[in-house]
Structure formats: C-alpha cells, structure tokens
C-alpha cells in the first residue's frame, strides 16, 4: 500500500503544484524536479517516480514557479532555489525522519546542486542528464559550485548527451571526489536511444533501478 498527496507548495509570493507518494516500505525520499522545458507531471518524471516508489523510495515531484505560471523562460537561480527549499521542506515534513535526497532532470538537477551549495540540507544528490555546459559551448562550464558539496552524488548521463560528454564529466567527478557516474549507452539528453523508441514513462522508469540502488547503498 502507498499514499499519494496532491498539494500546493508555497514559494515566495505564490504556490506551485506538487505530488508526494510514499510507499508503506519507504526507506528514504527523493525530491524530483523537472527539466527546463517540462513540468512535474511529464510522463518521464512520472514513470521515473512510480518506479522509484515500487523500489521503496518515497517521491515528491514539483513545478518551478515559471512553469506554474505558463511561462517558457526558466526562473533565475534565486527563485528556483527558493522553490527547491520549499519542496525539500514539504518532503522533510512528510518523511518521518528518514533521509531526503534532491534529484532533477537537467535544469532541475543543476538548481538542486546550487541550492545545496548555498546551504539547503539534503542527504545526497541525483542528476538525470547534468547540463555541464550549453550544447556546442564546452568552454562555458557550470561546475564551480559542485566542488563545495560534500554529499553523495550520482550523475546519470547518456553517452550522446550534447550537454556533457563522458570525457568532459569524468575530470569534474574526479575533482568532486564524492560523485559516481552511471553512463547510459547511446542515450541522448532525454535518455532516448536511437533505434529503440520507447514511451517517455518507460524511459524514466528505466533509470529508477540504478538510482534506487545508489540511494539504498548510501543510506545503509
């Protein structure tokens, strides 16, 4: 048995949509943020979260304020971080003292790491397609804040991701020292594999086992 709560989370002067699901055997909670062009109810995120629930992880999915307002341009970092803090507070209040992790797809994950670097508590971080740099601009790295984080980190990255090639991520993770890289062979930034088309929900669900295993091993 598991319980699901659809909610509104207060972020500064407004609210955002969120959904919290907790299986009866939950051992930790993963808060999950969408990528810049997506929302909390995107099939990829829903499939990922539902598979995590089956594996014993509670999940909280939430929108950023810009998406809630129907805008396409992502929030600036301070507002996105405020949304992250509010979502983590909501998850912590519902997690019975168990560890609460921060995770996100692309922009959502990068904003999670910036929030943690700025002091937001989190047991660890999971990145689904970390945007190390804009496509075609490897000189514009988004990595400096990562080196001040001492939490366990899992980077799940496609080998065809134009936002970060494996040989670009490896030295960053080596310098971090507390990070693990899980490569998805032939996958792009959306974790789609050429010649193996699948529904987005299935693509998201396919990433859950490695994430659940990493979190479980870290909290054991």
PDB file of C-alpha atoms in Angstrom, residues 1-5 20-24 53 59:
ATOM      1  CA  UNK A   1       0.000   0.000   0.000  1.00  0.00           C
ATOM      2  CA  UNK A   2       1.110   3.555  -0.654  1.00  0.00           C
ATOM      3  CA  UNK A   3      -0.365   7.001  -0.198  1.00  0.00           C
ATOM      4  CA  UNK A   4      -0.370   9.863  -2.706  1.00  0.00           C
ATOM      5  CA  UNK A   5      -0.973  13.507  -1.848  1.00  0.00           C
ATOM      6  CA  UNK A  20       4.030  13.298  -2.869  1.00  0.00           C
ATOM      7  CA  UNK A  21       3.854   9.499  -2.915  1.00  0.00           C
ATOM      8  CA  UNK A  22       5.034   7.339  -0.044  1.00  0.00           C
ATOM      9  CA  UNK A  23       5.075   3.528  -0.222  1.00  0.00           C
ATOM     10  CA  UNK A  24       4.496   1.631   3.018  1.00  0.00           C
ATOM     11  CA  UNK A  53       8.022   4.055  -5.389  1.00  0.00           C
ATOM     12  CA  UNK A  59       8.972  10.780  -4.066  1.00  0.00           C
TER      13      UNK A  59
END
